[in-house]
Amino acid sequence: MTATTPQAVDARLTRSAIFLVATLNPGPDAEAAARGLCADIAGLTRSVGVRAADDTLSCVMGIGSQAWDRLFGAPRPKELHPFREINGVHHAPATPGDLLFHLRAERMDLCFELSTLIMARLEGAVTVADTAQGFKYFDDRDLLGFVDGTENPVAQAARDATLIGDEDEAFKGGSYVIVQKYLHDMKKWDEIPVEQQEKIIGRKKLSNVELDDAAKPSYAHNVLTVIEKDGEEQPILRDNMPFGDAGKGEFGTYFIGYARSPSRIERMLDNMFLGNPPGNYDRLLDVSRAVTGSLYFVPPADFLEDAE
């Protein structure tokens, strides 16, 4: 594999998003349909996006470990594997997922139209495991009231953080992505004083200013999610979005993290759920419950185009 043109992993955050996770049905017809969509996904995205070019429609397609073996076989990306369930103070489940579609645009109708075309192409070939519609909430805040994604890398730094390089030459230009759906206990959260909420997150709620190191507890979210290797921070790119249904009392965050190695995100999750040191877990998990978890390889765009 020599394809190196990446998918739109580092596309900017938008006002709307759809996250679609599907499992591949048994049989060669399902596999053929999935490979055919791989080849056409860029064209479908252009067909919808050109109708509102300023609204920046994009689609990233990820492929899970078992689906990769069925669709493409060997060689396979070095670090592609199923999502690891974590049993700690809190639980991070591993849930089914063969194909991931991450749709982003300034307008939800564009995401909806593209998701409709994708599902029409995959009719009978997949079973939808999970879907969510994300939306921008005021000034990029989550439903807990804090700004999300402040420390995201940008421009070349984002590409360096997310795109595979010489460490896996055969899959250079690809990426890895982990997704989790979190549901928030808003009543419990709202009962926590703002000052304590700020210690849990590690930032001021209104101003978004990071707390001084002396004021941040070791269990703060933005302490446990900083990963270093040989003294250097190992960043990831988060495109988290709020989602919810007030009528059902459902309020959540859809976590989606891109990285050139999934181990970066896995170390963050270990710190959050198991604790660092063990037992010093992320107190955000006392009110935010992970209900899904899956891991995917994001092939370069030109690999997908040649997939059929």
PDB file of N, CA and C in Angstrom, residues 109-149:
ATOM      1  N   ASP A 109     -28.573  19.413   7.608  1.00  0.00           N
ATOM      2  CA  ASP A 109     -29.223  18.788   6.456  1.00  0.00           C
ATOM      3  C   ASP A 109     -28.207  18.144   5.524  1.00  0.00           C
ATOM      4  N   LEU A 110     -26.998  18.715   5.436  1.00  0.00           N
ATOM      5  CA  LEU A 110     -25.965  18.115   4.596  1.00  0.00           C
ATOM      6  C   LEU A 110     -25.509  16.776   5.179  1.00  0.00           C
ATOM      7  N   CYS A 111     -25.281  16.755   6.484  1.00  0.00           N
ATOM      8  CA  CYS A 111     -24.913  15.494   7.139  1.00  0.00           C
ATOM      9  C   CYS A 111     -26.012  14.453   6.969  1.00  0.00           C
ATOM     10  N   PHE A 112     -27.253  14.888   7.138  1.00  0.00           N
ATOM     11  CA  PHE A 112     -28.380  13.965   7.030  1.00  0.00           C
ATOM     12  C   PHE A 112     -28.489  13.398   5.616  1.00  0.00           C
ATOM     13  N   GLU A 113     -28.338  14.250   4.611  1.00  0.00           N
ATOM     14  CA  GLU A 113     -28.436  13.788   3.224  1.00  0.00           C
ATOM     15  C   GLU A 113     -27.348  12.765   2.916  1.00  0.00           C
ATOM     16  N   LEU A 114     -26.124  13.054   3.341  1.00  0.00           N
ATOM     17  CA  LEU A 114     -25.032  12.122   3.070  1.00  0.00           C
ATOM     18  C   LEU A 114     -25.231  10.813   3.830  1.00  0.00           C
ATOM     19  N   SER A 115     -25.683  10.878   5.071  1.00  0.00           N
ATOM     20  CA  SER A 115     -25.922   9.641   5.822  1.00  0.00           C
ATOM     21  C   SER A 115     -27.014   8.805   5.172  1.00  0.00           C
ATOM     22  N   THR A 116     -28.010   9.470   4.583  1.00  0.00           N
ATOM     23  CA  THR A 116     -29.077   8.753   3.879  1.00  0.00           C
ATOM     24  C   THR A 116     -28.522   8.014   2.666  1.00  0.00           C
ATOM     25  N   LEU A 117     -27.638   8.669   1.919  1.00  0.00           N
ATOM     26  CA  LEU A 117     -27.026   8.028   0.749  1.00  0.00           C
ATOM     27  C   LEU A 117     -26.137   6.858   1.165  1.00  0.00           C
ATOM     28  N   ILE A 118     -25.401   7.035   2.249  1.00  0.00           N
ATOM     29  CA  ILE A 118     -24.542   5.954   2.738  1.00  0.00           C
ATOM     30  C   ILE A 118     -25.369   4.734   3.115  1.00  0.00           C
ATOM     31  N   MET A 119     -26.444   4.950   3.857  1.00  0.00           N
ATOM     32  CA  MET A 119     -27.265   3.825   4.296  1.00  0.00           C
ATOM     33  C   MET A 119     -27.981   3.165   3.120  1.00  0.00           C
ATOM     34  N   ALA A 120     -28.347   3.943   2.105  1.00  0.00           N
ATOM     35  CA  ALA A 120     -28.969   3.351   0.920  1.00  0.00           C
ATOM     36  C   ALA A 120     -27.990   2.421   0.207  1.00  0.00           C
ATOM     37  N   ARG A 121     -26.724   2.833   0.154  1.00  0.00           N
ATOM     38  CA  ARG A 121     -25.712   1.991  -0.492  1.00  0.00           C
ATOM     39  C   ARG A 121     -25.436   0.720   0.308  1.00  0.00           C
ATOM     40  N   LEU A 122     -25.617   0.782   1.614  1.00  0.00           N
ATOM     41  CA  LEU A 122     -25.298  -0.360   2.476  1.00  0.00           C
ATOM     42  C   LEU A 122     -26.525  -1.156   2.889  1.00  0.00           C
ATOM     43  N   GLU A 123     -27.666  -0.882   2.270  1.00  0.00           N
ATOM     44  CA  GLU A 123     -28.895  -1.583   2.644  1.00  0.00           C
ATOM     45  C   GLU A 123     -28.713  -3.099   2.504  1.00  0.00           C
ATOM     46  N   GLY A 124     -29.015  -3.826   3.556  1.00  0.00           N
ATOM     47  CA  GLY A 124     -28.871  -5.274   3.563  1.00  0.00           C
ATOM     48  C   GLY A 124     -27.466  -5.762   3.851  1.00  0.00           C
ATOM     49  N   ALA A 125     -26.492  -4.843   3.833  1.00  0.00           N
ATOM     50  CA  ALA A 125     -25.097  -5.234   4.037  1.00  0.00           C
ATOM     51  C   ALA A 125     -24.616  -4.990   5.458  1.00  0.00           C
ATOM     52  N   VAL A 126     -25.279  -4.080   6.169  1.00  0.00           N
ATOM     53  CA  VAL A 126     -24.837  -3.736   7.516  1.00  0.00           C
ATOM     54  C   VAL A 126     -26.031  -3.659   8.463  1.00  0.00           C
ATOM     55  N   THR A 127     -25.707  -3.691   9.736  1.00  0.00           N
ATOM     56  CA  THR A 127     -26.674  -3.423  10.800  1.00  0.00           C
ATOM     57  C   THR A 127     -26.156  -2.241  11.601  1.00  0.00           C
ATOM     58  N   VAL A 128     -26.980  -1.229  11.772  1.00  0.00           N
ATOM     59  CA  VAL A 128     -26.546  -0.044  12.510  1.00  0.00           C
ATOM     60  C   VAL A 128     -26.426  -0.389  13.991  1.00  0.00           C
ATOM     61  N   ALA A 129     -25.247  -0.158  14.551  1.00  0.00           N
ATOM     62  CA  ALA A 129     -25.000  -0.440  15.967  1.00  0.00           C
ATOM     63  C   ALA A 129     -25.235   0.784  16.833  1.00  0.00           C
ATOM     64  N   ASP A 130     -24.958   1.960  16.277  1.00  0.00           N
ATOM     65  CA  ASP A 130     -25.125   3.186  17.059  1.00  0.00           C
ATOM     66  C   ASP A 130     -25.094   4.382  16.120  1.00  0.00           C
ATOM     67  N   THR A 131     -25.847   5.406  16.466  1.00  0.00           N
ATOM     68  CA  THR A 131     -25.808   6.656  15.713  1.00  0.00           C
ATOM     69  C   THR A 131     -26.141   7.801  16.648  1.00  0.00           C
ATOM     70  N   ALA A 132     -25.582   8.964  16.363  1.00  0.00           N
ATOM     71  CA  ALA A 132     -25.865  10.157  17.165  1.00  0.00           C
ATOM     72  C   ALA A 132     -25.711  11.379  16.280  1.00  0.00           C
ATOM     73  N   GLN A 133     -26.528  12.382  16.544  1.00  0.00           N
ATOM     74  CA  GLN A 133     -26.425  13.672  15.869  1.00  0.00           C
ATOM     75  C   GLN A 133     -25.828  14.672  16.852  1.00  0.00           C
ATOM     76  N   GLY A 134     -24.650  15.180  16.513  1.00  0.00           N
ATOM     77  CA  GLY A 134     -23.980  16.140  17.374  1.00  0.00           C
ATOM     78  C   GLY A 134     -24.251  17.562  16.930  1.00  0.00           C
ATOM     79  N   PHE A 135     -24.164  18.485  17.880  1.00  0.00           N
ATOM     80  CA  PHE A 135     -24.416  19.890  17.566  1.00  0.00           C
ATOM     81  C   PHE A 135     -23.463  20.769  18.369  1.00  0.00           C
ATOM     82  N   LYS A 136     -23.162  21.934  17.794  1.00  0.00           N
ATOM     83  CA  LYS A 136     -22.374  22.920  18.527  1.00  0.00           C
ATOM     84  C   LYS A 136     -23.254  23.537  19.600  1.00  0.00           C
ATOM     85  N   TYR A 137     -22.717  23.659  20.807  1.00  0.00           N
ATOM     86  CA  TYR A 137     -23.469  24.178  21.951  1.00  0.00           C
ATOM     87  C   TYR A 137     -22.804  25.472  22.414  1.00  0.00           C
ATOM     88  N   PHE A 138     -23.412  26.582  22.055  1.00  0.00           N
ATOM     89  CA  PHE A 138     -22.882  27.901  22.372  1.00  0.00           C
ATOM     90  C   PHE A 138     -21.424  28.006  21.902  1.00  0.00           C
ATOM     91  N   ASP A 139     -20.501  28.436  22.760  1.00  0.00           N
ATOM     92  CA  ASP A 139     -19.108  28.651  22.346  1.00  0.00           C
ATOM     93  C   ASP A 139     -18.284  27.378  22.561  1.00  0.00           C
ATOM     94  N   ASP A 140     -18.664  26.323  21.813  1.00  0.00           N
ATOM     95  CA  ASP A 140     -17.952  25.034  21.843  1.00  0.00           C
ATOM     96  C   ASP A 140     -17.943  24.409  23.240  1.00  0.00           C
ATOM     97  N   ARG A 141     -19.057  24.565  23.959  1.00  0.00           N
ATOM     98  CA  ARG A 141     -19.164  23.958  25.282  1.00  0.00           C
ATOM     99  C   ARG A 141     -19.832  22.593  25.191  1.00  0.00           C
ATOM    100  N   ASP A 142     -19.538  21.750  26.186  1.00  0.00           N
ATOM    101  CA  ASP A 142     -20.285  20.506  26.312  1.00  0.00           C
ATOM    102  C   ASP A 142     -21.527  20.776  27.154  1.00  0.00           C
ATOM    103  N   LEU A 143     -22.355  19.768  27.328  1.00  0.00           N
ATOM    104  CA  LEU A 143     -23.599  19.983  28.058  1.00  0.00           C
ATOM    105  C   LEU A 143     -23.375  20.125  29.560  1.00  0.00           C
ATOM    106  N   LEU A 144     -22.144  19.889  30.001  1.00  0.00           N
ATOM    107  CA  LEU A 144     -21.787  20.145  31.393  1.00  0.00           C
ATOM    108  C   LEU A 144     -21.433  21.609  31.622  1.00  0.00           C
ATOM    109  N   GLY A 145     -21.334  22.369  30.532  1.00  0.00           N
ATOM    110  CA  GLY A 145     -21.108  23.800  30.636  1.00  0.00           C
ATOM    111  C   GLY A 145     -19.677  24.252  30.469  1.00  0.00           C
ATOM    112  N   PHE A 146     -18.758  23.329  30.143  1.00  0.00           N
ATOM    113  CA  PHE A 146     -17.350  23.663  29.967  1.00  0.00           C
ATOM    114  C   PHE A 146     -16.972  23.633  28.485  1.00  0.00           C
ATOM    115  N   VAL A 147     -16.037  24.508  28.094  1.00  0.00           N
ATOM    116  CA  VAL A 147     -15.518  24.495  26.729  1.00  0.00           C
ATOM    117  C   VAL A 147     -14.749  23.198  26.514  1.00  0.00           C
ATOM    118  N   ASP A 148     -14.971  22.555  25.368  1.00  0.00           N
ATOM    119  CA  ASP A 148     -14.351  21.264  25.067  1.00  0.00           C
ATOM    120  C   ASP A 148     -13.375  21.425  23.907  1.00  0.00           C
ATOM    121  N   GLY A 149     -12.215  20.778  23.995  1.00  0.00           N
ATOM    122  CA  GLY A 149     -11.266  20.772  22.890  1.00  0.00           C
ATOM    123  C   GLY A 149     -10.308  21.940  22.859  1.00  0.00           C
TER     124      GLY A 149
END
